[in-house]
CSV table of C-alpha atoms in Angstrom, one decimal:
chain,number,residue,atom,x,y,z
A,1,MET,CA,181.7,176.4,203.7
A,2,LYS,CA,180.7,175.6,206.9
A,3,SER,CA,176.7,174.5,206.9
A,4,THR,CA,174.0,174.0,209.5
A,5,SER,CA,170.8,171.8,210.1
A,6,ARG,CA,167.8,172.1,212.7
A,7,VAL,CA,165.7,169.8,213.8
A,8,LEU,CA,161.7,171.0,213.9
A,9,SER,CA,159.5,168.9,216.0
A,10,GLY,CA,156.2,168.9,217.0
A,11,ASP,CA,153.8,171.9,215.3
A,12,ALA,CA,157.1,173.2,212.7
A,13,ALA,CA,157.8,169.7,212.0
A,14,ALA,CA,153.6,169.0,211.1
A,15,ALA,CA,153.4,172.6,209.4
A,16,LEU,CA,155.8,170.9,206.4
A,17,PRO,CA,154.8,170.3,203.0
A,18,SER,CA,154.8,166.2,202.7
A,19,ILE,CA,157.5,166.0,199.5
A,20,ALA,CA,157.0,162.8,196.9
A,21,TRP,CA,160.0,160.9,196.4
A,22,GLN,CA,160.2,159.6,192.7
A,23,ASN,CA,162.5,155.9,191.7
A,24,ILE,CA,164.7,156.8,189.6
A,25,GLY,CA,165.7,153.8,186.9
A,26,PRO,CA,163.1,151.7,184.7
A,27,GLN,CA,160.8,149.8,187.3
A,28,GLN,CA,160.3,145.6,186.8
A,29,PRO,CA,156.2,144.1,186.8
A,30,SER,CA,156.2,141.7,189.3
A,31,VAL,CA,155.9,137.7,187.6
A,32,PRO,CA,154.7,134.6,189.6
A,33,GLY,CA,157.8,132.4,190.8
A,34,VAL,CA,160.5,135.2,189.5
A,35,SER,CA,162.3,137.7,192.5
A,36,VAL,CA,164.0,140.6,191.1
A,37,VAL,CA,167.0,141.8,193.3
A,38,GLY,CA,168.2,145.3,192.5
A,39,SER,CA,167.1,146.8,189.5
A,40,GLY,CA,169.3,146.7,186.0
A,41,ARG,CA,170.9,144.1,186.7
A,42,ASP,CA,171.3,141.5,183.6
A,43,GLU,CA,170.4,138.1,185.0
A,44,ASP,CA,167.4,139.4,186.6
A,45,ALA,CA,166.2,140.5,182.7
A,46,THR,CA,167.1,137.3,181.3
A,47,ALA,CA,165.8,135.1,184.5
A,48,TYR,CA,162.6,137.3,183.7
A,49,GLN,CA,162.6,137.0,179.9
A,50,ALA,CA,163.0,133.0,179.9
A,51,ARG,CA,160.1,133.2,182.3
A,52,ILE,CA,158.1,134.6,179.9
A,53,ARG,CA,158.4,132.9,177.2
A,54,GLU,CA,158.0,129.8,178.9
A,55,LEU,CA,154.9,131.4,180.0
A,56,GLU,CA,153.9,131.7,176.8
A,57,GLN,CA,154.8,128.1,175.6
A,58,GLY,CA,152.9,126.2,178.5
A,59,THR,CA,149.2,128.5,177.8
A,60,ALA,CA,149.7,127.5,173.5
A,61,GLN,CA,150.6,123.9,174.3
A,62,LYS,CA,147.5,124.5,177.1
A,63,ILE,CA,144.9,125.9,173.9
A,64,GLN,CA,146.3,122.9,171.9
A,65,GLN,CA,145.3,120.7,173.7
A,66,ALA,CA,141.8,121.9,174.9
A,67,TYR,CA,141.5,122.7,171.6
A,68,ARG,CA,142.1,118.6,170.4
A,69,GLU,CA,140.1,116.9,173.8
A,70,GLY,CA,136.9,119.7,172.6
A,71,GLU,CA,137.6,118.3,168.9
A,72,ALA,CA,137.7,114.8,170.0
A,73,ALA,CA,134.6,114.9,172.5
A,74,GLY,CA,132.7,116.6,170.0
A,75,ALA,CA,132.8,114.1,167.6
A,76,GLN,CA,132.4,111.3,169.7
A,77,GLN,CA,128.7,112.8,170.6
A,78,ALA,CA,128.6,113.5,167.2
A,79,ALA,CA,128.8,110.5,166.2
A,80,ALA,CA,126.1,109.4,169.2
A,81,ARG,CA,123.7,111.6,167.7
A,82,VAL,CA,124.3,110.1,164.5
A,83,GLN,CA,124.6,106.0,165.2
A,84,PRO,CA,120.8,106.4,166.2
A,85,LEU,CA,119.6,107.8,163.1
A,86,LEU,CA,121.4,105.1,161.1
A,87,GLU,CA,120.6,102.3,162.5
A,88,LYS,CA,117.3,104.0,162.0
A,89,LEU,CA,118.0,104.7,158.9
A,90,ALA,CA,118.8,100.9,157.8
A,91,LEU,CA,115.8,99.5,159.2
A,92,THR,CA,113.4,101.9,157.6
A,93,ILE,CA,115.2,100.5,153.8
A,94,ALA,CA,114.5,97.3,154.9
A,95,GLU,CA,111.3,97.2,155.9
A,96,VAL,CA,110.5,99.5,152.9
A,97,SER,CA,112.3,96.2,150.9
A,98,GLY,CA,109.9,94.5,152.0
A,99,PHE,CA,106.8,96.3,151.7
A,100,LYS,CA,107.6,96.6,147.8
A,101,ALA,CA,107.0,93.1,147.3
A,102,GLN,CA,103.9,92.9,149.4
A,103,PHE,CA,103.1,96.4,147.4
A,104,ARG,CA,103.5,94.3,143.9
A,105,LYS,CA,101.5,91.5,145.2
A,106,GLU,CA,98.9,94.0,146.8
A,107,ALA,CA,98.5,96.0,143.5
A,108,GLU,CA,98.8,93.1,141.4
A,109,GLN,CA,95.8,91.5,143.2
A,110,ASP,CA,93.9,94.9,142.6
A,111,LEU,CA,94.2,94.4,139.3
A,112,VAL,CA,92.6,91.4,138.9
A,113,LYS,CA,89.5,92.4,140.7
A,114,LEU,CA,90.0,95.2,138.5
A,115,ALA,CA,89.7,93.7,134.7
A,116,ILE,CA,87.1,90.7,136.6
A,117,SER,CA,85.5,94.3,137.9
A,118,ILE,CA,85.5,95.1,134.4
A,119,ALA,CA,84.9,92.0,132.1
A,120,ARG,CA,81.4,91.4,134.6
A,121,ARG,CA,80.3,95.1,133.5
A,122,VAL,CA,80.5,94.6,130.0
A,123,LEU,CA,79.3,90.8,129.6
A,124,HIS,CA,76.0,92.1,131.6
A,125,ARG,CA,75.9,95.6,129.9
A,126,GLU,CA,75.7,92.7,126.6
A,127,LEU,CA,73.2,90.5,128.0
A,128,THR,CA,70.6,93.5,128.5
A,129,VAL,CA,71.6,94.1,124.9
A,130,ASP,CA,71.9,91.0,123.4
A,131,PRO,CA,70.1,88.2,125.2
A,132,GLU,CA,71.3,85.7,122.6
A,133,ALA,CA,74.9,85.9,124.3
A,134,LEU,CA,73.5,83.7,127.0
A,135,VAL,CA,72.0,81.2,124.2
A,136,GLY,CA,75.9,81.0,124.0
A,137,ILE,CA,76.7,79.7,127.3
A,138,VAL,CA,73.5,77.2,127.2
A,139,ARG,CA,74.7,75.7,124.2
A,140,VAL,CA,78.1,74.9,125.3
A,141,ALA,CA,77.3,73.9,128.6
A,142,LEU,CA,74.6,71.3,127.1
A,143,SER,CA,77.3,70.2,124.5
A,144,ARG,CA,79.7,69.1,126.6
A,145,MET,CA,77.3,66.8,129.2
A,146,ASP,CA,74.4,63.7,127.6
A,147,THR,CA,71.5,66.0,127.9
A,148,ARG,CA,69.5,63.1,128.9
A,149,ASP,CA,71.1,64.1,132.3
A,150,CYS,CA,69.8,67.5,132.4
A,151,ARG,CA,65.9,67.8,133.5
A,152,ARG,CA,65.9,71.2,133.3
A,153,VAL,CA,67.4,74.6,132.6
A,154,ARG,CA,66.8,77.6,135.5
A,155,VAL,CA,67.6,80.9,134.1
A,156,SER,CA,66.2,84.6,135.1
A,157,PRO,CA,62.6,85.7,133.9
A,158,ALA,CA,64.2,88.5,131.8
A,159,ASP,CA,66.6,85.7,129.8
A,160,ALA,CA,63.4,83.3,129.7
A,161,ASP,CA,62.1,83.2,126.5
A,162,ALA,CA,65.1,83.6,124.2
A,163,ILE,CA,66.5,80.7,125.3
A,164,LYS,CA,63.3,78.5,124.6
A,165,ALA,CA,63.6,80.0,121.6
A,166,ALA,CA,67.0,79.2,120.8
A,167,LEU,CA,66.4,75.2,122.3
A,168,SER,CA,63.7,74.9,120.1
A,169,ARG,CA,65.5,75.6,117.2
A,170,LEU,CA,68.6,73.1,118.1
A,171,GLY,CA,65.7,70.1,117.4
A,172,PRO,CA,63.8,67.2,118.9
A,173,ALA,CA,67.3,66.0,120.1
A,174,VAL,CA,67.4,69.0,122.9
A,175,ASN,CA,64.2,68.5,125.5
A,176,VAL,CA,64.7,70.6,127.9
A,177,GLU,CA,62.8,72.6,130.0
A,178,VAL,CA,63.3,75.7,130.2
A,179,ALA,CA,62.1,76.9,133.8
A,180,PRO,CA,61.9,80.9,134.5
A,181,ASP,CA,63.6,81.6,138.5
A,182,SER,CA,63.0,85.0,140.6
A,183,ARG,CA,65.8,84.5,142.0
A,184,LEU,CA,67.8,83.8,139.6
A,185,GLU,CA,70.0,87.6,138.3
A,186,ARG,CA,70.1,87.7,134.2
A,187,GLY,CA,73.3,85.9,132.7
A,188,SER,CA,72.1,83.3,135.2
A,189,VAL,CA,71.9,79.1,134.3
A,190,VAL,CA,71.8,76.7,136.2
A,191,PHE,CA,71.0,73.8,135.3
A,192,ASP,CA,69.4,70.4,137.2
A,193,THR,CA,70.4,66.9,136.1
A,194,SER,CA,69.9,63.2,137.5
A,195,ARG,CA,73.4,63.7,139.1
A,196,GLY,CA,73.3,67.6,140.2
A,197,GLN,CA,72.8,71.2,140.3
A,198,LEU,CA,75.8,72.4,137.2
A,199,ASP,CA,76.2,76.1,137.8
A,200,GLY,CA,77.2,77.9,134.7
A,201,SER,CA,76.0,81.8,135.1
A,202,ILE,CA,77.8,84.3,133.7
A,203,GLU,CA,78.8,84.9,137.4
A,204,THR,CA,79.9,81.7,138.5
A,205,GLN,CA,82.4,81.9,135.6
A,206,LEU,CA,84.5,85.4,136.6
A,207,GLN,CA,84.6,84.1,140.1
A,208,GLU,CA,86.4,80.8,139.6
A,209,ILE,CA,88.3,83.1,136.8
A,210,GLU,CA,89.4,85.7,140.0
A,211,ARG,CA,90.2,82.8,142.3
A,212,GLY,CA,92.6,81.6,139.4
A,213,PHE,CA,94.3,84.3,138.9
A,214,THR,CA,94.5,85.7,142.6
A,215,ASP,CA,95.7,82.0,143.3
A,216,LEU,CA,98.7,82.3,140.9
A,217,VAL,CA,99.9,85.9,142.2
A,218,ARG,CA,99.9,85.2,145.4
A,219,ARG,CA,101.7,82.0,144.6
A,220,SER,CA,104.0,83.8,142.4
């Protein structure tokens, strides 16, 4: 059988429809570094698979390394943030320890002042209710000194009568002038002697007691 062919050109060739030719066999994707020549060759497929595994392993290693580096950097950053807080906490603990001793001393001093304040109110109330309470103070003071040296006892005008009556009951051996002094508050007793003045007032004695306790607390 004899076949013949004819070559078309010009307008006749342009009028023919175009034909899309399909590739026969599997198509291989392009991989960097791997050149596939031809198709279906065993050595090319093996090289391709090896390259894929190499890329997978390299990617996994880089991910693990990046994770470790990030974890270490995060730990360092966290430590850098925590360290100043720990130092500040240690300083605060040291300050609190010092404040504890100071607070204890201040609290003890406040307790002394409170006790003296309570004693002061109680004694002044006793003197208001029972003026004879001051008489005991005068008697004790006179018993500790030579009555011949005592020239005068100065007291508050509110206490003068009670003191005069008490001294008169002691007999002629105690011949001391009782002088009301408006400058003195109730409970005050000042002895004028040949050697000077002796303040036996309740307030003065309370102040002495307070100073003694305060000094004791400061030395402790």
